[in-house]
Coordinates of C-alpha atoms in Angstrom, one line a residue:
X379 CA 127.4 65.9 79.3
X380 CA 127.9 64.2 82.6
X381 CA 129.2 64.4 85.8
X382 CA 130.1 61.1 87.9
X383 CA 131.6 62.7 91.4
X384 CA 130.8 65.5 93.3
X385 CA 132.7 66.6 96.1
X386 CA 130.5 69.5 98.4
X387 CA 132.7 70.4 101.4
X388 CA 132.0 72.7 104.7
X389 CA 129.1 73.2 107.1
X390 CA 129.6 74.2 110.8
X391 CA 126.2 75.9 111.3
X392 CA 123.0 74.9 109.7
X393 CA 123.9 78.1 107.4
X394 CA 126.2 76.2 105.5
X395 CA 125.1 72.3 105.9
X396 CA 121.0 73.3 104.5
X397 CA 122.5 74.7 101.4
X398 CA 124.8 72.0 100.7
X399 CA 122.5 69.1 101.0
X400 CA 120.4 71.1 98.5
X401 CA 123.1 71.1 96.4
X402 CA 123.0 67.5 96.6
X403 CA 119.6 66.8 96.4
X404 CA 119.3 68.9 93.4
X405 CA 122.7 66.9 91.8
X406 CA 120.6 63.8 92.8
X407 CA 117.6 64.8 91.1
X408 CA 119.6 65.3 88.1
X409 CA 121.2 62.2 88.1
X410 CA 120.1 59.7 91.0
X411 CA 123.5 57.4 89.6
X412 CA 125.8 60.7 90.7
X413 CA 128.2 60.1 93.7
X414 CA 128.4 62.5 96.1
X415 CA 131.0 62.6 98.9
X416 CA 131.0 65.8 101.5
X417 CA 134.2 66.5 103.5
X418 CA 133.4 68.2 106.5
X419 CA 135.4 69.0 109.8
X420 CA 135.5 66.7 112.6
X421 CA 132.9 67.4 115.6
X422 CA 130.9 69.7 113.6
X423 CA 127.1 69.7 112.7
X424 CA 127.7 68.5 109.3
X425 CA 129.1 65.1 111.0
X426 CA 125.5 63.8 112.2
X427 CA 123.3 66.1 110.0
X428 CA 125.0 64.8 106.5
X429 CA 124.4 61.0 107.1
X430 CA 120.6 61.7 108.3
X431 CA 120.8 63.2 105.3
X432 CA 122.1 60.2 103.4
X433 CA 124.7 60.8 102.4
X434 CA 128.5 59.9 103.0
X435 CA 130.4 62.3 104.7
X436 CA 134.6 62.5 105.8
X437 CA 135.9 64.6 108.8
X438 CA 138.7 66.6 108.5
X439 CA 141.0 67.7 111.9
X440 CA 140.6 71.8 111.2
X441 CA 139.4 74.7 113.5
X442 CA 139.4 78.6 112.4
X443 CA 141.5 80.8 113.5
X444 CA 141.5 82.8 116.6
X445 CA 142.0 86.4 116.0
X446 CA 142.4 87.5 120.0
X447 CA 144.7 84.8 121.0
X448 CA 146.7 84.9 118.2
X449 CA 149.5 82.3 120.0
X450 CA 146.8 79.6 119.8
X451 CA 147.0 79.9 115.9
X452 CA 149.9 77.5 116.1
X453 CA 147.9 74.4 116.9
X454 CA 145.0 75.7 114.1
X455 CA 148.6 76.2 111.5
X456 CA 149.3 72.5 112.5
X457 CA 145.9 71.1 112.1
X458 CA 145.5 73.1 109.0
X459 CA 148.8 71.3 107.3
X460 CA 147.5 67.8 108.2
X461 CA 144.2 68.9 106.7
X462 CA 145.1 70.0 103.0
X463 CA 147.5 66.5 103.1
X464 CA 144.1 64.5 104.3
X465 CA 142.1 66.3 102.1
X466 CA 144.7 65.9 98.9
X467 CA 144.2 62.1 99.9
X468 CA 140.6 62.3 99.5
X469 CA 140.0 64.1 96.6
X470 CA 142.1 61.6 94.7
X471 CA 140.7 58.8 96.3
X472 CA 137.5 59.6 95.3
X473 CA 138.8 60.8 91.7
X474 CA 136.0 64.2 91.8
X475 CA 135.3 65.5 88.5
X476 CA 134.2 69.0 90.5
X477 CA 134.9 70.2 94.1
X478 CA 131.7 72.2 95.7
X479 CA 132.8 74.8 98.5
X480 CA 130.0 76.1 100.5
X481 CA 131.9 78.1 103.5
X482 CA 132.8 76.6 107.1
X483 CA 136.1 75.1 108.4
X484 CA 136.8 72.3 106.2
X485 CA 135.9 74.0 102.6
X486 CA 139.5 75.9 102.6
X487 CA 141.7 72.9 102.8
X488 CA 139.4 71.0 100.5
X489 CA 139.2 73.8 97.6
X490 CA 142.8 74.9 98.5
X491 CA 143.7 71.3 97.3
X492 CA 141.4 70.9 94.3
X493 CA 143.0 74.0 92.6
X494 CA 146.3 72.8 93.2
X495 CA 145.2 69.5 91.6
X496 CA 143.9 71.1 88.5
X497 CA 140.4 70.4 89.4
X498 CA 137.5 72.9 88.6
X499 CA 136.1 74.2 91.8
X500 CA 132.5 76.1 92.5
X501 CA 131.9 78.3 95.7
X502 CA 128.3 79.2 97.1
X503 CA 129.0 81.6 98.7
X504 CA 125.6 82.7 100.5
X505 CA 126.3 86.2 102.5
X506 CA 126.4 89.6 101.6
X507 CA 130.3 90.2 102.7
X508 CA 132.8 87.2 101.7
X509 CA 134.5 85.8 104.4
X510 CA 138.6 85.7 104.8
X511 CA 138.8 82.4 103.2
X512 CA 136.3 82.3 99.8
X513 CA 138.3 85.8 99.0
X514 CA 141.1 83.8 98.9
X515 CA 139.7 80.1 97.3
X516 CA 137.4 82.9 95.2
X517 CA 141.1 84.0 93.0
X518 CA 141.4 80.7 91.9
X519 CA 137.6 79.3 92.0
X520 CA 136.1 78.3 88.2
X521 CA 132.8 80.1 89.4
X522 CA 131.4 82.1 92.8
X523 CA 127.4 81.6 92.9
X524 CA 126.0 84.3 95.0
X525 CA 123.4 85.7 96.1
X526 CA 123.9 89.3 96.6
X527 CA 124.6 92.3 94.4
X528 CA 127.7 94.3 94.1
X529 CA 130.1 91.0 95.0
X530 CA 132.9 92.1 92.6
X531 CA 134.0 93.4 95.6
X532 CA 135.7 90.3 96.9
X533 CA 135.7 88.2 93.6
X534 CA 136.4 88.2 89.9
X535 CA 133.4 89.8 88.3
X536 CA 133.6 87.5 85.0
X537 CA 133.4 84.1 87.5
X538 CA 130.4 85.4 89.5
X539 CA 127.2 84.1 89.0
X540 CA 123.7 85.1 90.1
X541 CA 122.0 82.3 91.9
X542 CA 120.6 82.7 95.0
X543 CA 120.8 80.4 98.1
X544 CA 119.3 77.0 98.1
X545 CA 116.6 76.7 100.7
X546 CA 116.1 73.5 102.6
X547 CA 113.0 71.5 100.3
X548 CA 110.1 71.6 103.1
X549 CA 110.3 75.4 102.8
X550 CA 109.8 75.5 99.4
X551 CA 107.0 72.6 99.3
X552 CA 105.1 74.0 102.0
X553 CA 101.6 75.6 100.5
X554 CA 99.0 75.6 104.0
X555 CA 97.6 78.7 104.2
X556 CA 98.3 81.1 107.3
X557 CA 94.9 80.5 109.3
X558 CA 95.7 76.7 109.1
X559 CA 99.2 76.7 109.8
X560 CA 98.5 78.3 113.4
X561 CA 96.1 75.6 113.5
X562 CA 98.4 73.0 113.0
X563 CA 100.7 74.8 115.2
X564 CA 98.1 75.0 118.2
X565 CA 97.7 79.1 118.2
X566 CA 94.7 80.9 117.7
X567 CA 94.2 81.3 113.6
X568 CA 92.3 85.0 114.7
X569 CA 95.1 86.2 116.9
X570 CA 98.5 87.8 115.1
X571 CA 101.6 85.3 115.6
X572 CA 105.0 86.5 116.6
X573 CA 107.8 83.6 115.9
X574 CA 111.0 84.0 117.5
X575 CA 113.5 81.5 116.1
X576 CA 117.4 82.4 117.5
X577 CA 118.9 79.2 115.9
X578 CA 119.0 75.3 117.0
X579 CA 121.6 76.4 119.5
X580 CA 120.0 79.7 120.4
X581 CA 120.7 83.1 121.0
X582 CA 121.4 84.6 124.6
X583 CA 120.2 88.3 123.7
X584 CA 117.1 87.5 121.5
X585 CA 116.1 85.2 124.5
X586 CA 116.8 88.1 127.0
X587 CA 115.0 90.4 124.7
X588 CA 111.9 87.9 124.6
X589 CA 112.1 87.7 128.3
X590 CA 112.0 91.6 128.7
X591 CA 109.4 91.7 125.8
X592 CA 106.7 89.0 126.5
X593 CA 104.2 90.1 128.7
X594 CA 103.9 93.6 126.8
X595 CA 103.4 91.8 123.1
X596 CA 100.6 89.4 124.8
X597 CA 99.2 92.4 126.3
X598 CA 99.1 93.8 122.5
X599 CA 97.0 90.6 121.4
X600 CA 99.5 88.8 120.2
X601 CA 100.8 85.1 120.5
X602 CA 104.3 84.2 120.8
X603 CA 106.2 81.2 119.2
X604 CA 109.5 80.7 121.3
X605 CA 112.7 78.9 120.0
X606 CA 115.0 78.9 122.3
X607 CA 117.7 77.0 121.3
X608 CA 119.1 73.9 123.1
X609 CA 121.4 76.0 125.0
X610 CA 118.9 78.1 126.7
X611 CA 116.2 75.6 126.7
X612 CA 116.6 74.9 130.8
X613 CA 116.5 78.4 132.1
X614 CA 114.3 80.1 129.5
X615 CA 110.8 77.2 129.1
X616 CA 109.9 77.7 132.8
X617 CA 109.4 81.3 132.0
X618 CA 107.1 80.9 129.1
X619 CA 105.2 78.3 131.4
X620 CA 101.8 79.1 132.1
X621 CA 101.9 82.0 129.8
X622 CA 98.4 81.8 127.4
X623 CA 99.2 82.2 124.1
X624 CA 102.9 81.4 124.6
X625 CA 104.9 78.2 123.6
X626 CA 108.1 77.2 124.2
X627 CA 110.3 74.9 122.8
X628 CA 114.4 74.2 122.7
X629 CA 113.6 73.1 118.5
X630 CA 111.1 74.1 116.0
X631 CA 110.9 70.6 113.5
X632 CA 108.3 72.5 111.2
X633 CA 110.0 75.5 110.5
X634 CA 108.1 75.2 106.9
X635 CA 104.9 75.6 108.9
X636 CA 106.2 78.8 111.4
X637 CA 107.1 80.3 108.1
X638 CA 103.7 80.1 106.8
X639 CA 101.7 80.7 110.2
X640 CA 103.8 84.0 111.5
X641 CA 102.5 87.3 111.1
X642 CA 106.2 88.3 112.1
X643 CA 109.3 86.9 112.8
X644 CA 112.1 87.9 115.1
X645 CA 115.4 86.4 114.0
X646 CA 119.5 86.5 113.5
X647 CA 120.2 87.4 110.4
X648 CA 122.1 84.2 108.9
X649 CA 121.9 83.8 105.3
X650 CA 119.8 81.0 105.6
X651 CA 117.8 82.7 107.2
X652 CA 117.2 85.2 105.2
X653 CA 116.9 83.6 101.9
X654 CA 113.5 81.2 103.2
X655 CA 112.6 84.8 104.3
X656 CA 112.5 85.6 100.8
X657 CA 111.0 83.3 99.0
X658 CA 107.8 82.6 101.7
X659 CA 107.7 86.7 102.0
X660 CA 107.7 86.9 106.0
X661 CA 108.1 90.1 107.4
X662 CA 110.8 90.2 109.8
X663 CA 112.8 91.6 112.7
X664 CA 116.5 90.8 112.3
X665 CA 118.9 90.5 115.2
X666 CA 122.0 90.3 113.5
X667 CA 124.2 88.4 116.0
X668 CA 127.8 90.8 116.1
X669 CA 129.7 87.3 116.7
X670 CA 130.5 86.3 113.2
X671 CA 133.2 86.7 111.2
X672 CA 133.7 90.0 108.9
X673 CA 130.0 91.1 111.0
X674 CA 128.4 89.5 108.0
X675 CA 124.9 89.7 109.2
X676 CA 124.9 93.1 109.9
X677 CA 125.6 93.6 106.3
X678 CA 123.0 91.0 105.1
X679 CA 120.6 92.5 107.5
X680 CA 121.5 96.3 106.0
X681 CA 121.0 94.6 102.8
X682 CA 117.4 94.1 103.7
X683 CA 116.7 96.8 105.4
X684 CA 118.2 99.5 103.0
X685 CA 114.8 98.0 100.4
X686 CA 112.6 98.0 103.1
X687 CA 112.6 94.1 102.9
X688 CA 112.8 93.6 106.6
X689 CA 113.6 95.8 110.3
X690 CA 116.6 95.4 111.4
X691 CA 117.6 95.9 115.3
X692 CA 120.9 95.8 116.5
X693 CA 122.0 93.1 118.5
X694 CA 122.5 96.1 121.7
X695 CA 119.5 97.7 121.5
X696 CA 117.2 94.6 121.4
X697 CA 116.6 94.0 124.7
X698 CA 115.5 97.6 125.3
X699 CA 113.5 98.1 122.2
X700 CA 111.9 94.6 120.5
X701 CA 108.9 95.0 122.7
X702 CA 108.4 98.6 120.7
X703 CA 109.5 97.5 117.7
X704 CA 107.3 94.5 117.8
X705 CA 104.1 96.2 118.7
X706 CA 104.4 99.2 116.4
X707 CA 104.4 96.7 113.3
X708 CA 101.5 94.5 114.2
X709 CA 99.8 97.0 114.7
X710 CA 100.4 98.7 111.1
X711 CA 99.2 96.1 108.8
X712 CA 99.9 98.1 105.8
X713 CA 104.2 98.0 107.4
X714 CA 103.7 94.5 107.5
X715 CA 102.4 94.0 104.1
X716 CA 105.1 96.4 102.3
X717 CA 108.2 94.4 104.4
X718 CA 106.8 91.1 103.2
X719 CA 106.3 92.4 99.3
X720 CA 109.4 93.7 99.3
X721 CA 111.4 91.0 101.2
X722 CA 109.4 88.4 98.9
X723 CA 110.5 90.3 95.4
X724 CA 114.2 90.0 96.6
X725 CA 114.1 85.8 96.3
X726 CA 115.7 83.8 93.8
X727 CA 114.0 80.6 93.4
X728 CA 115.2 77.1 92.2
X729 CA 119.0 78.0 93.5
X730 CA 120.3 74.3 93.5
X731 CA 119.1 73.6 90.2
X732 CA 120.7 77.2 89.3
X733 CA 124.0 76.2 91.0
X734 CA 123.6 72.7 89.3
X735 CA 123.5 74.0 86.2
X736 CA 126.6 75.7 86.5
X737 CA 128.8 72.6 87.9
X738 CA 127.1 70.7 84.7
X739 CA 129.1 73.6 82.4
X740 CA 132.3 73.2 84.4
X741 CA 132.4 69.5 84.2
X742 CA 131.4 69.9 80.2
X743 CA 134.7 72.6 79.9

């Protein structure tokens, strides 16, 4: 059984793009002669971080839909018929044995398109709540790999597959042990570490919280690792300046190593996120950010937090209460241990070669 060409289309946010270059990799790994193509949408993420990645990428002209200003869904209608033509063009262009959704702007045309065309189509579908559009792609989708319990909800139970989310490679490779990794990092191996990580663009009220909370989680021994997301970078480094046992920075590159060095981490509550949570077993204090579609990282966060896996503080109360919330679990080491057994006993490892697996059985049907 082969399979020649792969289609993987969406991205947007790191959420979507780190999965589906797993998916690749993993495809790759399989079958280093495989040809891959992603189609993603034009002035996205997935535009410069797909080619880094190596791999070939084409844009499509699609923006979601604006559910306050409903009269500016006309241009996003317009944009969305040009799309499915573009993407129609593509697919038989390329002539893809499969089509790989992974969420974001440019997977609905793309998987809209396959199905019409016959062509089997796979969905990773990585949050606890489906959004608006794999509900819909998911009625027609061959399988819907997820990652969640209970997600007959929004599809098919017979098409839904238990795989977990891929998880970018370094995370997974990554072995250092803690007292070393703050080394590396430049903290003090003897002092607790606190890493707060709101996303490569940032997050305005974990960075207010952190600003409200420094000084009283130093003054509880702690040391702080900042990311503040390009976005915030200008107003929020002077602050930490100075600070001892505080660093800064607008980017964390080794995310494998603040992983393995934190004693806690503050963070939104992508599904990303969540699922390198799991399978390094870092306690954590989740932020879900309430600007996302369907509030699905509330739910993923609830999801957590209902096991005991992880805290989770709502995106209102953290400036008032992460200081608290912060220092109450550093200081209960037993807290800490239970939230990272339990968050670690929720991961399911080797999800690309799961999810690769399963686009090997479609291809063979």
């Amino acid at each position: 059984m082969s399979v020649n060409k792969v289609i993987i289309s969406g991205g947007g946010t790191g959420g979507h793009i780190f999965p589906a270059i797993s998916i690749a990799n993993a495809l790759r790994r399989r079958d280093p002669n495989v040809k891959i193509l992603f189609v993603g949408a034009k002035g996205r993420m997935e535009m410069e971080r797909v080619p880094a990645a190596g791999y070939d990428i084409e844009g499509l002209e699609v923006m979601g839909f604006d559910r306050k200003r409903l009269w500016r869904n006309v241009k996003v209608l317009w944009l969305l018929m040009q799309s499915r033509r573009k993407a129609k063009k593509i697919i038989r262009d390329f002539g893809a044995d499969i089509v790989v959704g992974v969420g974001g702007y440019a997977s609905g045309p793309t998987l809209m398109m396959a199905q019409k065309l016959n062509i089997p189509t796979l969905i990773q579908e990585q949050n606890s709540y489906a959004g608006v559009t794999n509900k819909h792609l998911g009625k027609k989708a061959d399988c819907i790999c997820v990652a969640y319990d209970n997600m007959q909800r929004f599809f098919p139970a017979e098409r839904i597959v238990m795989t977990g989310n891929p998880v970018r490679e370094a995370i997974t490779s990554c072995h250092v042990e803690q007292a070393e990794a703050k080394r590396e990092l430049g903290f003090d191996a003897d002092k607790p570490l606190v890493a707060v990580v709101g996303g490569s663009l940032g997050a305005r009220t974990i960075n207010e919280a952190v600003k409200a909370s420094m000084d009283s989680i130093i003054a509880g021994g702690a040391q702080i690792l900042w990311q503040t997301g390009k976005y915030y970078a200008d107003e929020c480094l002077p602050i930490a300046e100075g600070k001892k046992g505080v660093q800064a920075m607008a980017f964390v590159s080794r995310m494998d190593l603040v992983y393995r060095a934190a004693d806690l981490i503050v963070s939104r509550a992508g599904a990303s996120t969540i699922s390198e949570l799991q399978i390094v077993g870092t306690p954590a204090v989740l932020v879900p950010s309430p600007n996302v579609a369907e509030d699905h990282q509330r739910k993923n966060a609830q999801a957590l937090a209902d096991r005991d896996a992880a805290v989770m503080v709502l995106d209102a109360d953290a400036v008032a209460t992460l200081a608290t919330t912060v220092n109450s679990l550093l200081a209960d080491k037993e807290r800490l241990a239970t939230l990272g057994k339990n968050v670690k006993a929720m991961a399911l490892e080797h999800a690309d070669e799961r999810i690769v697996d399963h686009i090997y059985a479609l291809c063979g049907k």
